[in-house]
Tab-separated table of C-alpha atoms in Angstrom:
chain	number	residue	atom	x	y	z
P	7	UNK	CA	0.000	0.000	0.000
P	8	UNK	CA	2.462	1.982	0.614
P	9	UNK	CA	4.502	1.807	-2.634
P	10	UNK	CA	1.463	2.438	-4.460
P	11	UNK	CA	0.619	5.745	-2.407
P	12	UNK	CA	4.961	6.732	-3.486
P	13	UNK	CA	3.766	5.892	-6.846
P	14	UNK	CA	1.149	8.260	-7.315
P	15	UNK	CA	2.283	11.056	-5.305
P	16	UNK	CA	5.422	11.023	-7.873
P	17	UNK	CA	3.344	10.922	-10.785
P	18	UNK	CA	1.049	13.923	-9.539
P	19	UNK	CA	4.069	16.083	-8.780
P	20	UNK	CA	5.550	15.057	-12.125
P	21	UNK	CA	2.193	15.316	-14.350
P	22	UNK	CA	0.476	18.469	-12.641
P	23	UNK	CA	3.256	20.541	-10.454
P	24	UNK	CA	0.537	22.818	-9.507
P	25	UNK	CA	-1.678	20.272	-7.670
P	26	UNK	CA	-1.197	20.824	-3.843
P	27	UNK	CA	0.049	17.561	-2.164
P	28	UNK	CA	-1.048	16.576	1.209
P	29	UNK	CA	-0.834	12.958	1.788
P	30	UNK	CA	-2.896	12.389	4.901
P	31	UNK	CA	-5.546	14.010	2.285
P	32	UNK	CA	-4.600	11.801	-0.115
P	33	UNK	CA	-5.432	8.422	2.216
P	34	UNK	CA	-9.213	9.069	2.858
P	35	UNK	CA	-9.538	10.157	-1.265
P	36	UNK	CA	-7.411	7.870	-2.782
P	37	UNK	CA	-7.491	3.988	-2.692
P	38	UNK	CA	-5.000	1.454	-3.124
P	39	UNK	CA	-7.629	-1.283	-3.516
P	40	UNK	CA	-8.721	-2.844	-6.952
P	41	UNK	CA	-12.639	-3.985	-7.752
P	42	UNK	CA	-12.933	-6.619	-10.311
P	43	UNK	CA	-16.494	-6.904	-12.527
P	44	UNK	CA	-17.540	-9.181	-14.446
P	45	UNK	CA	-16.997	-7.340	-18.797
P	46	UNK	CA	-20.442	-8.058	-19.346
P	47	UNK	CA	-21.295	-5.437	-16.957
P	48	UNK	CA	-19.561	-3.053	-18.275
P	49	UNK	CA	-20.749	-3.830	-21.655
P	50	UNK	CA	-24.288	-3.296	-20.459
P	51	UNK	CA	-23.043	-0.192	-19.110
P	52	UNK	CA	-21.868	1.010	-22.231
P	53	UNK	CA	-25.475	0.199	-23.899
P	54	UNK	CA	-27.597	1.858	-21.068
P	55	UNK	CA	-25.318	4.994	-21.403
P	56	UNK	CA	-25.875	5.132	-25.244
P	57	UNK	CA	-29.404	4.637	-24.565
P	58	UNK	CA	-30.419	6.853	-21.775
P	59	UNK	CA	-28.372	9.514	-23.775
P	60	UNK	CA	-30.653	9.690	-26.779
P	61	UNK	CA	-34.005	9.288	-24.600
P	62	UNK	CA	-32.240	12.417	-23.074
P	63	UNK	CA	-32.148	14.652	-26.570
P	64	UNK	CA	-36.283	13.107	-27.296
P	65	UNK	CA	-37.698	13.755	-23.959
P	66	UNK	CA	-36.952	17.059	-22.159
P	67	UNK	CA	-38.691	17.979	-19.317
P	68	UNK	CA	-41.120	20.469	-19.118
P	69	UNK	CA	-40.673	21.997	-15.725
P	70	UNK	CA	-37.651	22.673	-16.305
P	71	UNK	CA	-36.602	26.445	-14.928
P	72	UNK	CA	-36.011	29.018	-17.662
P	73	UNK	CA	-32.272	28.830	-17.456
P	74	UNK	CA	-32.247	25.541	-18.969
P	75	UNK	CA	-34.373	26.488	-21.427
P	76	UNK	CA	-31.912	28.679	-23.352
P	77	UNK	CA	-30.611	27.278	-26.670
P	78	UNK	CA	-27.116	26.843	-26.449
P	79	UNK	CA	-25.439	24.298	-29.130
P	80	UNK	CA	-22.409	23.199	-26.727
P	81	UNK	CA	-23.391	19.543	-24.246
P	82	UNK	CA	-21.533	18.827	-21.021
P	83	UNK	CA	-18.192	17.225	-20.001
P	84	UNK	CA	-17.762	15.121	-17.264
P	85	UNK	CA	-20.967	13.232	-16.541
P	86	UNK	CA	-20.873	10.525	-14.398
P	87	UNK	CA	-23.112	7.411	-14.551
P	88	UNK	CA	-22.945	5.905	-10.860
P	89	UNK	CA	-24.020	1.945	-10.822
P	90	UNK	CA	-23.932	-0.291	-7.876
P	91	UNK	CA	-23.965	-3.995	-9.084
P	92	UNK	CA	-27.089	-6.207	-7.442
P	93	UNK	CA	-26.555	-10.213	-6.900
P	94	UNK	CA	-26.413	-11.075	-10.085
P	95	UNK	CA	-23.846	-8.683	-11.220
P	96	UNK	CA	-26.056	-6.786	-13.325
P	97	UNK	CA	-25.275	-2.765	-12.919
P	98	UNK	CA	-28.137	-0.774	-11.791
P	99	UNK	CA	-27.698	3.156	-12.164
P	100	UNK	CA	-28.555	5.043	-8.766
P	101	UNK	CA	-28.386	8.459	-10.398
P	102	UNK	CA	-26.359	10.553	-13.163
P	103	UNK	CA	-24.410	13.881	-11.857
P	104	UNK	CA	-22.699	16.884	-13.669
P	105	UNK	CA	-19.846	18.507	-12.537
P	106	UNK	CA	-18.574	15.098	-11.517
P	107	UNK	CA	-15.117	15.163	-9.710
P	108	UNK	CA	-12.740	12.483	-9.592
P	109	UNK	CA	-11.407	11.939	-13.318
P	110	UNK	CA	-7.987	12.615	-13.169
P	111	UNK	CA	-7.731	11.293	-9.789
P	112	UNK	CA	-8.896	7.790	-11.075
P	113	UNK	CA	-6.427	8.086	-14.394
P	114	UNK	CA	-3.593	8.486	-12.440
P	115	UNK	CA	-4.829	5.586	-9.973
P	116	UNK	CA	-4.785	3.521	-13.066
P	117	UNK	CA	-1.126	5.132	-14.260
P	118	UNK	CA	0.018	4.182	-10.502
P	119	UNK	CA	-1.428	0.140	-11.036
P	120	UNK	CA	0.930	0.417	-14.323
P	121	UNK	CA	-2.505	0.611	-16.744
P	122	UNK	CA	-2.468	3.103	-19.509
P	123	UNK	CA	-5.708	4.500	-21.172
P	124	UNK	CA	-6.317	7.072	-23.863
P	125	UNK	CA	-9.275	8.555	-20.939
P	126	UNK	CA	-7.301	11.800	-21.252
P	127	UNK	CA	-7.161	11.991	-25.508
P	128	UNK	CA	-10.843	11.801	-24.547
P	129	UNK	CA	-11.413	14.218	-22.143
P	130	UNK	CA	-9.107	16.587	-24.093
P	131	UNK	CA	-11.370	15.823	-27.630
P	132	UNK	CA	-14.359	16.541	-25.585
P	133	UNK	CA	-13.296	19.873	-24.015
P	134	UNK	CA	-12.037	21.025	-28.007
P	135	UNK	CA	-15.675	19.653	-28.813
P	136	UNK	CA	-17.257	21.846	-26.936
P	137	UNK	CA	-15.822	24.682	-27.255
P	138	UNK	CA	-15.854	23.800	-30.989
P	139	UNK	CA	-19.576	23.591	-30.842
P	140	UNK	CA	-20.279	26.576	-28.810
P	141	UNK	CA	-17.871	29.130	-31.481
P	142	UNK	CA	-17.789	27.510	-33.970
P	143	UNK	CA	-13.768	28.227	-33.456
P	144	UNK	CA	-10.761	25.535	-34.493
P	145	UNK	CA	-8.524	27.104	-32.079
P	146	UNK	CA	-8.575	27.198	-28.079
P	147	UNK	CA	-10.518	29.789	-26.261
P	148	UNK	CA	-8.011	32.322	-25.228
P	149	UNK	CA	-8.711	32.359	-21.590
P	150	UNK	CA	-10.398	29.512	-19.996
P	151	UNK	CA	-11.505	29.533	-16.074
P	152	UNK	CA	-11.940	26.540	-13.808
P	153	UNK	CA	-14.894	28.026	-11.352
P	154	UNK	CA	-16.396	26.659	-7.886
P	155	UNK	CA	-17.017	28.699	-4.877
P	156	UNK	CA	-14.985	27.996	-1.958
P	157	UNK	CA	-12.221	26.273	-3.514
P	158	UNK	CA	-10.038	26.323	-0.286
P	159	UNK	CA	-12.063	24.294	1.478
P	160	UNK	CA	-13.112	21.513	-1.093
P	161	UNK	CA	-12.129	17.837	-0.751
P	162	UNK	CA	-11.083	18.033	-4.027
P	163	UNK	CA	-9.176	21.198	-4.240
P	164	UNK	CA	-6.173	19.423	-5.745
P	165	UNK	CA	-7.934	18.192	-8.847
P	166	UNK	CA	-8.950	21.571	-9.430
P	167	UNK	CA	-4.944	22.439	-10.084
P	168	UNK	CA	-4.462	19.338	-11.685
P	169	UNK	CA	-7.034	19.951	-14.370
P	170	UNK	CA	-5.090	23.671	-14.468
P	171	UNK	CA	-1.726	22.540	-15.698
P	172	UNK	CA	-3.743	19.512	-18.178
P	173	UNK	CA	-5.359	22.408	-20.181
P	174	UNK	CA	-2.133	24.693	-19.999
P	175	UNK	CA	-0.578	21.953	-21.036
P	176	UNK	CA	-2.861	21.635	-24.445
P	177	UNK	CA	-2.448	24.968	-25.026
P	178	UNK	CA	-5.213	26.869	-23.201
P	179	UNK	CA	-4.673	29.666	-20.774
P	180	UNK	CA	-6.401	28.192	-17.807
P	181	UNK	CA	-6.880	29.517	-14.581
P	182	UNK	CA	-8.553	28.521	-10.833
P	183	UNK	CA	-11.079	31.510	-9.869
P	184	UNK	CA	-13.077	31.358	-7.158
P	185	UNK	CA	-16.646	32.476	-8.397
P	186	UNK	CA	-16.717	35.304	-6.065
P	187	UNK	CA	-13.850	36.570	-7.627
P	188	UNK	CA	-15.620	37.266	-11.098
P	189	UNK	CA	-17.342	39.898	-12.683
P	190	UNK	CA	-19.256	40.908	-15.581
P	191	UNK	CA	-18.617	44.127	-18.095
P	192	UNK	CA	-20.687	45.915	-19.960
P	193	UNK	CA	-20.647	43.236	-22.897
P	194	UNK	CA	-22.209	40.771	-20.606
P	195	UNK	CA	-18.562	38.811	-20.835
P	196	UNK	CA	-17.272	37.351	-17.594
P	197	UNK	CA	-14.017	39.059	-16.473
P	198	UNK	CA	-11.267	37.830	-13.928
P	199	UNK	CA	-9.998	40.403	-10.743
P	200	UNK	CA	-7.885	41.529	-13.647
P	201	UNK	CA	-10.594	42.941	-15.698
P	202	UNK	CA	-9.838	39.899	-18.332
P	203	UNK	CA	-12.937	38.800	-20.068
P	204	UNK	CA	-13.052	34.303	-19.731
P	205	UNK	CA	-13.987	32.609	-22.896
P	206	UNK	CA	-14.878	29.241	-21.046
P	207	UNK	CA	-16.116	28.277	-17.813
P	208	UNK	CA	-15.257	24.616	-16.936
P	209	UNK	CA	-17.942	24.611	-14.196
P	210	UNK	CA	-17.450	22.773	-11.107
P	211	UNK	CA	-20.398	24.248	-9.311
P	212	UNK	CA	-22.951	22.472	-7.698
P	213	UNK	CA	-25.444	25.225	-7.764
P	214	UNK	CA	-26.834	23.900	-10.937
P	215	UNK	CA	-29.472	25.838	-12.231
P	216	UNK	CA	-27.074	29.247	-11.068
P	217	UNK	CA	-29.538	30.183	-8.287
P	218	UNK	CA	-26.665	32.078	-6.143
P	219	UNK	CA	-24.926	33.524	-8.978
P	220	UNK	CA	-26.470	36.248	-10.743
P	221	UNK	CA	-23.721	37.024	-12.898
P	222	UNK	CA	-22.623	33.464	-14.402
P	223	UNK	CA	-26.585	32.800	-14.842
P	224	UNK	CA	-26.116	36.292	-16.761
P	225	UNK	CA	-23.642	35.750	-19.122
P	226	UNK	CA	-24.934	32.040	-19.529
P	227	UNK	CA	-28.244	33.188	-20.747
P	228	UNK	CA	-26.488	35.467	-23.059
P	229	UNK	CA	-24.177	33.475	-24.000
P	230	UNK	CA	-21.015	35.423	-23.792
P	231	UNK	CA	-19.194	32.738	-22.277
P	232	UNK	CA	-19.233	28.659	-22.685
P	233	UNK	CA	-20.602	26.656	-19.483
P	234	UNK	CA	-19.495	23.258	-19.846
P	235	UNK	CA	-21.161	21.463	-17.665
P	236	UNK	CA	-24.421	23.996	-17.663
P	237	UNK	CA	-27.845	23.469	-16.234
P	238	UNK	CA	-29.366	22.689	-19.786
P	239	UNK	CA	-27.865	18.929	-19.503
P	240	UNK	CA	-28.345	19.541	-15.558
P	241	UNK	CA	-31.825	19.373	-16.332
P	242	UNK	CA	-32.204	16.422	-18.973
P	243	UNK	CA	-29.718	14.169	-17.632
P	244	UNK	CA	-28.685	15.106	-13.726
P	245	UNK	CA	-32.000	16.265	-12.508
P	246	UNK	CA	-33.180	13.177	-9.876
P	247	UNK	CA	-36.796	14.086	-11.210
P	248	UNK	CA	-35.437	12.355	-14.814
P	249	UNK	CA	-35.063	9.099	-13.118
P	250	UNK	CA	-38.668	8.603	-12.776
P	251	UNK	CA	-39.850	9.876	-16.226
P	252	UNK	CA	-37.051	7.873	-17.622
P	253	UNK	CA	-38.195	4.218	-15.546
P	254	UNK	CA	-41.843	4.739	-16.695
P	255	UNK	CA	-41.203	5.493	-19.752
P	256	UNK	CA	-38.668	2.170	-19.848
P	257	UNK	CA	-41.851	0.282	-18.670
P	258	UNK	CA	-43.453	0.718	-21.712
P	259	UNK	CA	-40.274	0.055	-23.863
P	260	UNK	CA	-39.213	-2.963	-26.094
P	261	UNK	CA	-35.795	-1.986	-24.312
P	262	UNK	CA	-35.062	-5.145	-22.161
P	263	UNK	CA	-31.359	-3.865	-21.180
P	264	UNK	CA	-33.101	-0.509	-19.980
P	265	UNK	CA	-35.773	-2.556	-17.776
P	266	UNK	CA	-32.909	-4.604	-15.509
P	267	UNK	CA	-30.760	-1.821	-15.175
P	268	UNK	CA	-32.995	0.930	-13.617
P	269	UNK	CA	-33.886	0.919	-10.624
P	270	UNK	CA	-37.820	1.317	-9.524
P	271	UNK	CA	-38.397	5.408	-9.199
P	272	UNK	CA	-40.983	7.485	-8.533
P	273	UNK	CA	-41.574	10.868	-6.628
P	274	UNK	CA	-42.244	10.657	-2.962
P	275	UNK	CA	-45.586	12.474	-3.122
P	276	UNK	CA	-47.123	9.640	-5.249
P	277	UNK	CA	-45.752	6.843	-3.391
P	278	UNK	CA	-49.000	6.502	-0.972
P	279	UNK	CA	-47.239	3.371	0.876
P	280	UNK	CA	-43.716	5.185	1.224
P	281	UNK	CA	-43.686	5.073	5.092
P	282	UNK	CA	-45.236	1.775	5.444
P	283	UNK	CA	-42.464	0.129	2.805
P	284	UNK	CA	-39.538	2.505	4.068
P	285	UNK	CA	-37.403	-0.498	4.697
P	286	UNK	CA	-36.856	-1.279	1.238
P	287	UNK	CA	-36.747	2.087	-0.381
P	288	UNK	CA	-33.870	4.727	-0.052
P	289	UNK	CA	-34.874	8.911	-0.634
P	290	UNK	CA	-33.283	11.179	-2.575
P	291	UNK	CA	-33.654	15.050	-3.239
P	292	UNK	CA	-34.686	15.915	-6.451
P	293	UNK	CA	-32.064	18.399	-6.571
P	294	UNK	CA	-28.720	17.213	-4.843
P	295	UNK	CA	-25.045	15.761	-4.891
P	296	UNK	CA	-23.039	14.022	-2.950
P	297	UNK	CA	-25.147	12.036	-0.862
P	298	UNK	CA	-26.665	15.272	0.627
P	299	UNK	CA	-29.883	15.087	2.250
P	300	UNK	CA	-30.499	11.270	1.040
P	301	UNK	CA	-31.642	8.876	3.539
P	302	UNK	CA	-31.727	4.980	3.579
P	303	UNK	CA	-35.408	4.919	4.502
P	304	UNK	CA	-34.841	1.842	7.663
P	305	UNK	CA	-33.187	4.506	9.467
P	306	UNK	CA	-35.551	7.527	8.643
P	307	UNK	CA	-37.507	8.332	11.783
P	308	UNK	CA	-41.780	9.492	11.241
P	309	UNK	CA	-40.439	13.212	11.923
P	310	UNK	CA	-37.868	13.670	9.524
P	311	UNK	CA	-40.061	11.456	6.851
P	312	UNK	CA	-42.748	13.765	7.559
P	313	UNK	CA	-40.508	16.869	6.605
P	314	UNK	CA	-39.653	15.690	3.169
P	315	UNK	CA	-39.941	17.761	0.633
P	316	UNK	CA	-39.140	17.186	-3.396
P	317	UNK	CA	-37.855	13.921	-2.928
P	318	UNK	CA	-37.737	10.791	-5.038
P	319	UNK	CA	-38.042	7.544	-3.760
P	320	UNK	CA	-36.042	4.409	-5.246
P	321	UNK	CA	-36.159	0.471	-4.724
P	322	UNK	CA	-32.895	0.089	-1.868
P	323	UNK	CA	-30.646	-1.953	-4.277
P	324	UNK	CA	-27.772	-2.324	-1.637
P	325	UNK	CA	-24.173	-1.818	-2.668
P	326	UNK	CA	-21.627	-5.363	-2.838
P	327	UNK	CA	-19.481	-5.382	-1.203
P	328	UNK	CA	-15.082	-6.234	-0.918
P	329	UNK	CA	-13.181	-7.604	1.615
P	330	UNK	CA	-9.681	-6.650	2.190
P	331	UNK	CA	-7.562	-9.816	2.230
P	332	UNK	CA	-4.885	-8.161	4.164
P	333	UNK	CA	-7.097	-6.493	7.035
P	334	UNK	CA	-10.476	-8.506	6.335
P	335	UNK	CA	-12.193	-5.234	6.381
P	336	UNK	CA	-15.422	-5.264	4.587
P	337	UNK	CA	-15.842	-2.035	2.328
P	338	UNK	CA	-19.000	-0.908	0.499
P	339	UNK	CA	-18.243	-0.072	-3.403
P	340	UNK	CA	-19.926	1.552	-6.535
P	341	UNK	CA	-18.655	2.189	-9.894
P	342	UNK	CA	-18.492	5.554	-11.645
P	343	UNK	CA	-18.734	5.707	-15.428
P	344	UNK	CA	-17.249	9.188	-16.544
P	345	UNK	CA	-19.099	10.568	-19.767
P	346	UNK	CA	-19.486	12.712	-22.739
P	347	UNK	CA	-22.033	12.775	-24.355
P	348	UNK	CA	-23.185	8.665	-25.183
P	349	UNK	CA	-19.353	7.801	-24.979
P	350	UNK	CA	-17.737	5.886	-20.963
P	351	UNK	CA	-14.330	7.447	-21.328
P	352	UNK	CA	-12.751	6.408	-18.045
P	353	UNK	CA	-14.284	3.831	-15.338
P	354	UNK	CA	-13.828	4.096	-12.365
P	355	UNK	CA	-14.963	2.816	-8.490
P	356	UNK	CA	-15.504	4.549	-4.922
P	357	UNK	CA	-14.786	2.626	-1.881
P	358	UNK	CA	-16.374	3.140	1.279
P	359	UNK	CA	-17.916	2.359	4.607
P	360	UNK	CA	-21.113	3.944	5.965
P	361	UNK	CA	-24.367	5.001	4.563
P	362	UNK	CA	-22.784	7.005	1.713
P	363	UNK	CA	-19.197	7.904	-0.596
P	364	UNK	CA	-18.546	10.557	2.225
P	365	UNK	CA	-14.524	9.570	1.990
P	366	UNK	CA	-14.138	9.474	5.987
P	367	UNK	CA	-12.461	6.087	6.003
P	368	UNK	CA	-8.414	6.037	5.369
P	369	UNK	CA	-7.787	3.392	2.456
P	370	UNK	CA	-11.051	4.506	0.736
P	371	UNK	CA	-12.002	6.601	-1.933
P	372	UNK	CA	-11.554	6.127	-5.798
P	373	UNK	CA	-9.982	3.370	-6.578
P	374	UNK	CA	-9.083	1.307	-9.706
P	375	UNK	CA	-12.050	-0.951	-11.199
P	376	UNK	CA	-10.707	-3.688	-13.472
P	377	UNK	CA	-12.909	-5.743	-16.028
P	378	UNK	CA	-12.631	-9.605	-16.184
């Protein structure tokens, strides 16, 4: 364990010199363990992703709020597909995010196990995409921000730096801003402390639909600047309420593959038997990340059930679980399939103990996920 935590803290001070190191960080983020599914999972993995994708473009919501509404031509990098696998090792998805973290982090777990990938030719063609898509432009964006609020005090904070020298690297002035450090001008353009107007906002926000931030909803809506992620695909893909449009929908579909692989969803206020069946079902916020506010419903008492609000409710498909050989310790796992548009570009798994990912546990965190 130890040679593979020397092993990638040389090759992230090699690759991305910017990336602050802190190795007692590093232990509760960062796994040295390796999850082994079955290729057939991942292959139905690959079909649900290609599928779910292009219900995605044909069914759009219509409550959707009126930011997500505005026609921009540009998609989103870095989805994530999170699966857990049931008995049978068939993958069922718990829910799709945006702004998902963790992609480098789980390419250079792979570079430390001695595996080489072409994840980041793919995350670098998706980011030229994009940008492609939104100008119309063959050449970078001349000034490129990497945005969250509170960057000091996120878990991830190193990634952000790490995704800062990768896009330098291709050629694209990049810098980490903290959103309260921007501004808009009088073009509606997005400008840096320095009065610099930003071309591209790689988004890391988890305020999707820009509630708290006047300006960035601003220039999104006008389009003086390219959001990638961006609450449009927030709201056809991410959005929790999509789960249950998309499983009734699969009901009536000739789309066998679709059926086994989602899990039972529906919103809370038309499951009449919710509290009564609480055992077996697990609640979810319509609008959340991380675990936040989610509750596995055998340990949800009658006061806090009675309090939810704009939840969804989902069949409790429990995650397997790994045992460490060395230590016997029993760990919980899912696996996270990172995204562009219908393609997986990188796979990837999150270890843990407890209820949820929360990364408390030292040995846990992403770790490598191997197909056999």
């Amino acid at each position: 364990m130890q040679s593979f935590y020397n092993t990638f803290i040389e090759k992230l001070k090699k690759q991305y010199p910017s990336a602050p190191v802190v190795k007692e960080h590093l232990l509760n983020c960062v796994s040295p363990f390796t999850i082994e599914i079955p290729a057939s999972a991942f292959s139905k993995m690959e079909t649900a992703v290609k599928t779910i994708y292009q219900w995605s473009r044909e069914n759009l919501p219509l409550d959707k709020p009126e930011i997500a509404k505005v026609k921009i031509k540009n998609e989103s990098v870095l989805m994530a597909y999170d699966f857990h696998l049931d008995e049978e090792n068939n993958p069922r998805l718990i829910e799709i995010n945006t702004n998902a973290s963790g992609f480098l982090v789980t390419d250079l777990i792979q570079k430390s196990h001695g595996i080489q990938t072409k994840a980041l030719e793919l995350l670098r063609e998706s980011f030229f995409k994009e940008w492609h898509l939104f100008s119309n432009s063959s050449t970078p964006p001349s000034y490129t921000a990497i945005v969250d609020e509170n960057i000091d005090m996120q878990k991830m904070k190193f990634e952000f730096f790490m995704y800062h020298d990768l896009m330098n690297n291709w050629g694209w002035n990049t810098k980490v801003l903290d959103v309260k450090n921007l501004k808009i001008n009088q073009k509606d353009k997005l400008i840096d402390p320095g009065h610099i107007e930003i071309d591209f906002i790689y988004n890391r926000l988890t305020d999707f639909y820009l509630k708290k931030f006047s300006l960035l909803k601003q220039a999104y809506e006008q389009q003086t600047s390219c959001f990638s992620p961006n609450p449009k695909e927030y709201s056809i893909l991410a959005y929790k309420k999509n789960l249950c449009l998309l499983y009734e929908d699969s009901k009536i579909s000739a789309d066998n593959l679709l059926q086994q692989i989602l899990i039972p969803s529906e919103l809370l206020d038309a499951r009449k038997d919710a509290w009564e069946n609480k055992k077996t079902l697990f609640f979810k916020p319509i609008e959340s990340y991380g675990g936040g506010g989610s509750y596995r419903g055998k340990s949800i008492t009658k006061k806090k059930f009675s309090e939810l609000e704009n939840y969804i409710v989902q069949e409790y498909i429990p995650p397997q679980t790994w045992k460490d050989p060395i230590n016997q310790d029993q760990w919980k796992f899912d696996i996270r399939a990172y995204v562009y548009q219908d393609q997986i570009q990188l796979l990837g798994g999150r270890i843990y103990k407890g209820q949820v990912t929360n990364f408390q546990n030292p040995l846990g965190g992403f770790c490598l996920v191997h197909t056999k």
